[in-house]
Amino acid sequence: MHYLAISVRCAIGLVFLASSVGKLWGRGAFPAFVASLRGVGLLPRRLVRPAAIVLVVAEGALCAALAVPTGLVPSLALVGAALLLGIFTVGVGIAVQRGTASTCRCFGASAERLGRRHVVRNILLTGLATGGAVAAAASSPGPLRPAGLVLAGFVGLLLGFLATRSDDLVALFRRVDHDPRLTTPSR
């Protein structure tokens, strides 16, 4: 179970690292994130910017806490990550249900509108963080093998990468699906 918790910590840590850095990287990144949060329409206008700051700081803090090698801190960070991801899931779900036209600025610049796939992604990430917290609580400290650590880290980073690039992957396959040059005419 300990390797599972390490894998989840790597995945969720990468998700929060990409999320917080993506919202700050570049001149217009943070204002664009604030505008997208305002477009979701869940908060009064005066609270949108402070909420955006709190979200970016919380994501960065959780990423740092997940990187702590041992002890109670990473376990508590997984619980915090599950809670924050749950809040994101509910917020995005409400926005999608209302039909808001806000873009997904989850990981920085994106022209993709919030949609059901973002809700599904957040549900999966919430479940992953919750499962990681359970695995961390159920595992007993003991010696870890280097090969197990490498494999757990690789799997976690791969999952985190896939989560952060999910919009790009969907767009890639959508283009292939709709590109007339790649389909054969029916006879």
Short mmCIF file of C-alpha atoms in Angstrom, two decimals:
data_model
loop_
_atom_site.label_atom_id
_atom_site.label_comp_id
_atom_site.label_asym_id
_atom_site.label_seq_id
_atom_site.Cartn_x
_atom_site.Cartn_y
_atom_site.Cartn_z
CA MET A 1 0.00 0.00 0.00
CA HIS A 2 2.90 2.33 0.63
CA TYR A 3 3.92 2.31 -3.04
CA LEU A 4 0.34 3.13 -4.03
CA ALA A 5 0.35 6.16 -1.72
CA ILE A 6 3.68 7.29 -3.21
CA SER A 7 2.31 6.93 -6.73
CA VAL A 8 -0.78 8.95 -5.86
CA ARG A 9 1.32 11.62 -4.15
CA CYS A 10 3.38 11.98 -7.34
CA ALA A 11 0.27 12.17 -9.54
CA ILE A 12 -1.63 14.68 -7.41
CA GLY A 13 1.54 16.64 -6.69
CA LEU A 14 2.21 17.04 -10.41
CA VAL A 15 -1.41 18.07 -11.01
CA PHE A 16 -1.21 20.80 -8.36
CA LEU A 17 2.25 21.90 -9.51
CA ALA A 18 1.08 22.25 -13.12
CA SER A 19 -2.11 23.95 -11.98
CA SER A 20 -0.49 26.56 -9.75
CA VAL A 21 2.41 27.29 -12.11
CA GLY A 22 0.11 27.40 -15.15
CA LYS A 23 -2.04 30.06 -13.49
CA LEU A 24 1.01 32.24 -12.83
CA TRP A 25 3.29 31.54 -15.80
CA GLY A 26 3.33 34.41 -18.25
CA ARG A 27 2.19 37.96 -18.16
CA GLY A 28 -1.55 37.46 -18.59
CA ALA A 29 -1.95 34.04 -16.98
CA PHE A 30 -3.28 35.09 -13.59
CA PRO A 31 -5.65 37.78 -14.91
CA ALA A 32 -6.98 35.21 -17.40
CA PHE A 33 -7.53 32.75 -14.55
CA VAL A 34 -9.36 35.41 -12.54
CA ALA A 35 -11.53 36.19 -15.58
CA SER A 36 -12.35 32.50 -16.06
CA LEU A 37 -13.23 32.16 -12.38
CA ARG A 38 -15.46 35.23 -12.69
CA GLY A 39 -17.09 33.64 -15.75
CA VAL A 40 -18.03 30.56 -13.75
CA GLY A 41 -20.36 32.84 -11.78
CA LEU A 42 -20.23 31.07 -8.42
CA LEU A 43 -18.73 33.90 -6.39
CA PRO A 44 -19.60 37.57 -5.91
CA ARG A 45 -17.34 39.75 -8.07
CA ARG A 46 -15.50 41.22 -5.09
CA LEU A 47 -14.45 37.74 -3.90
CA VAL A 48 -13.21 36.36 -7.22
CA ARG A 49 -9.66 37.75 -7.11
CA PRO A 50 -9.06 36.85 -3.42
CA ALA A 51 -10.45 33.35 -4.10
CA ALA A 52 -8.12 33.00 -7.09
CA ILE A 53 -5.14 33.90 -4.90
CA VAL A 54 -6.21 31.43 -2.21
CA LEU A 55 -6.63 28.67 -4.81
CA VAL A 56 -3.18 29.19 -6.32
CA VAL A 57 -1.53 29.34 -2.88
CA ALA A 58 -3.44 26.23 -1.70
CA GLU A 59 -2.42 24.29 -4.81
CA GLY A 60 1.23 25.26 -4.34
CA ALA A 61 1.15 24.44 -0.62
CA LEU A 62 -0.44 21.05 -1.24
CA CYS A 63 2.16 20.27 -3.90
CA ALA A 64 4.95 21.13 -1.45
CA ALA A 65 3.32 19.10 1.35
CA LEU A 66 2.96 16.07 -0.95
CA ALA A 67 6.71 16.26 -1.62
CA VAL A 68 7.61 15.85 2.06
CA PRO A 69 9.31 12.43 2.16
CA THR A 70 7.70 10.87 5.24
CA GLY A 71 5.50 11.52 8.22
CA LEU A 72 2.00 12.81 8.71
CA VAL A 73 2.31 15.85 6.41
CA PRO A 74 1.92 14.02 3.06
CA SER A 75 -1.01 11.98 4.41
CA LEU A 76 -2.79 15.14 5.54
CA ALA A 77 -1.93 16.74 2.19
CA LEU A 78 -3.73 13.90 0.39
CA VAL A 79 -6.82 14.56 2.52
CA GLY A 80 -6.54 18.28 1.75
CA ALA A 81 -6.08 17.52 -1.95
CA ALA A 82 -9.18 15.32 -1.96
CA LEU A 83 -11.19 18.10 -0.32
CA LEU A 84 -9.93 20.77 -2.71
CA LEU A 85 -10.51 18.54 -5.73
CA GLY A 86 -13.99 17.79 -4.43
CA ILE A 87 -14.70 21.52 -4.25
CA PHE A 88 -13.40 21.92 -7.80
CA THR A 89 -15.62 19.05 -8.94
CA VAL A 90 -18.74 20.58 -7.43
CA GLY A 91 -17.91 24.05 -8.76
CA VAL A 92 -17.22 22.85 -12.29
CA GLY A 93 -20.31 20.63 -12.16
CA ILE A 94 -22.53 23.57 -11.22
CA ALA A 95 -20.95 25.74 -13.92
CA VAL A 96 -21.49 23.05 -16.56
CA GLN A 97 -25.06 22.44 -15.43
CA ARG A 98 -25.78 26.18 -15.68
CA GLY A 99 -24.27 26.27 -19.15
CA THR A 100 -21.70 28.97 -18.39
CA ALA A 101 -19.30 29.70 -21.21
CA SER A 102 -16.22 29.94 -18.99
CA THR A 103 -13.00 28.41 -20.25
CA CYS A 104 -10.99 25.83 -18.35
CA ARG A 105 -7.97 27.61 -16.92
CA CYS A 106 -7.24 24.67 -14.64
CA PHE A 107 -3.67 24.32 -15.90
CA GLY A 108 -3.10 27.74 -17.44
CA ALA A 109 -3.91 28.87 -20.95
CA SER A 110 -6.72 26.94 -22.58
CA ALA A 111 -9.50 27.89 -24.93
CA GLU A 112 -11.58 24.83 -23.96
CA ARG A 113 -14.96 25.54 -22.41
CA LEU A 114 -15.73 23.82 -19.14
CA GLY A 115 -17.57 20.62 -19.91
CA ARG A 116 -18.55 17.22 -18.60
CA ARG A 117 -15.09 15.83 -19.25
CA HIS A 118 -13.69 18.34 -16.75
CA VAL A 119 -16.18 17.11 -14.16
CA VAL A 120 -15.21 13.50 -14.90
CA ARG A 121 -11.50 14.34 -14.70
CA ASN A 122 -12.04 16.05 -11.34
CA ILE A 123 -14.11 13.13 -10.02
CA LEU A 124 -11.29 10.75 -10.98
CA LEU A 125 -8.66 12.98 -9.37
CA THR A 126 -10.77 13.31 -6.21
CA GLY A 127 -11.12 9.54 -6.06
CA LEU A 128 -7.40 9.11 -6.65
CA ALA A 129 -6.50 11.52 -3.84
CA THR A 130 -9.03 9.87 -1.52
CA GLY A 131 -7.67 6.42 -2.34
CA GLY A 132 -4.15 7.67 -1.77
CA ALA A 133 -5.12 9.05 1.64
CA VAL A 134 -6.66 5.69 2.57
CA ALA A 135 -3.59 3.82 1.29
CA ALA A 136 -1.28 6.14 3.24
CA ALA A 137 -3.28 5.61 6.43
CA ALA A 138 -3.34 1.82 5.94
CA SER A 139 0.36 1.42 5.14
CA SER A 140 2.94 0.86 7.80
CA PRO A 141 6.34 2.49 7.52
CA GLY A 142 9.02 0.09 6.51
CA PRO A 143 11.89 -0.34 4.13
CA LEU A 144 11.16 0.57 0.54
CA ARG A 145 12.97 -0.88 -2.44
CA PRO A 146 14.52 1.53 -4.95
CA ALA A 147 12.90 -0.25 -7.91
CA GLY A 148 9.49 0.04 -6.26
CA LEU A 149 10.03 3.74 -5.60
CA VAL A 150 11.06 4.38 -9.20
CA LEU A 151 8.08 2.47 -10.57
CA ALA A 152 5.63 4.15 -8.17
CA GLY A 153 7.04 7.57 -9.07
CA PHE A 154 6.91 6.85 -12.80
CA VAL A 155 3.30 5.62 -12.70
CA GLY A 156 2.26 8.61 -10.59
CA LEU A 157 3.97 11.13 -12.83
CA LEU A 158 2.45 9.49 -15.91
CA LEU A 159 -1.04 9.70 -14.39
CA GLY A 160 -0.44 13.32 -13.39
CA PHE A 161 0.82 14.16 -16.88
CA LEU A 162 -2.24 12.54 -18.51
CA ALA A 163 -4.55 14.47 -16.19
CA THR A 164 -2.87 17.81 -16.88
CA ARG A 165 -2.83 17.25 -20.64
CA SER A 166 -6.31 15.73 -20.92
CA ASP A 167 -7.72 18.71 -22.87
CA ASP A 168 -4.87 18.41 -25.39
CA LEU A 169 -5.40 14.66 -25.73
CA VAL A 170 -9.14 15.09 -26.31
CA ALA A 171 -8.46 17.81 -28.90
CA LEU A 172 -5.89 15.62 -30.64
CA PHE A 173 -8.29 12.72 -31.03
CA ARG A 174 -11.17 15.02 -31.96
CA ARG A 175 -9.11 16.46 -34.82
CA VAL A 176 -8.29 12.99 -36.14
CA ASP A 177 -11.94 12.01 -35.89
CA HIS A 178 -13.14 15.04 -37.85
CA ASP A 179 -10.35 15.50 -40.38
CA PRO A 180 -11.81 14.65 -43.81
CA ARG A 181 -8.32 13.95 -45.20
CA LEU A 182 -8.01 11.02 -42.82
CA THR A 183 -11.26 9.28 -43.70
CA THR A 184 -11.99 7.23 -46.77
CA PRO A 185 -15.09 8.06 -48.77
CA SER A 186 -17.84 5.46 -48.53
CA ARG A 187 -19.00 3.85 -51.75
#
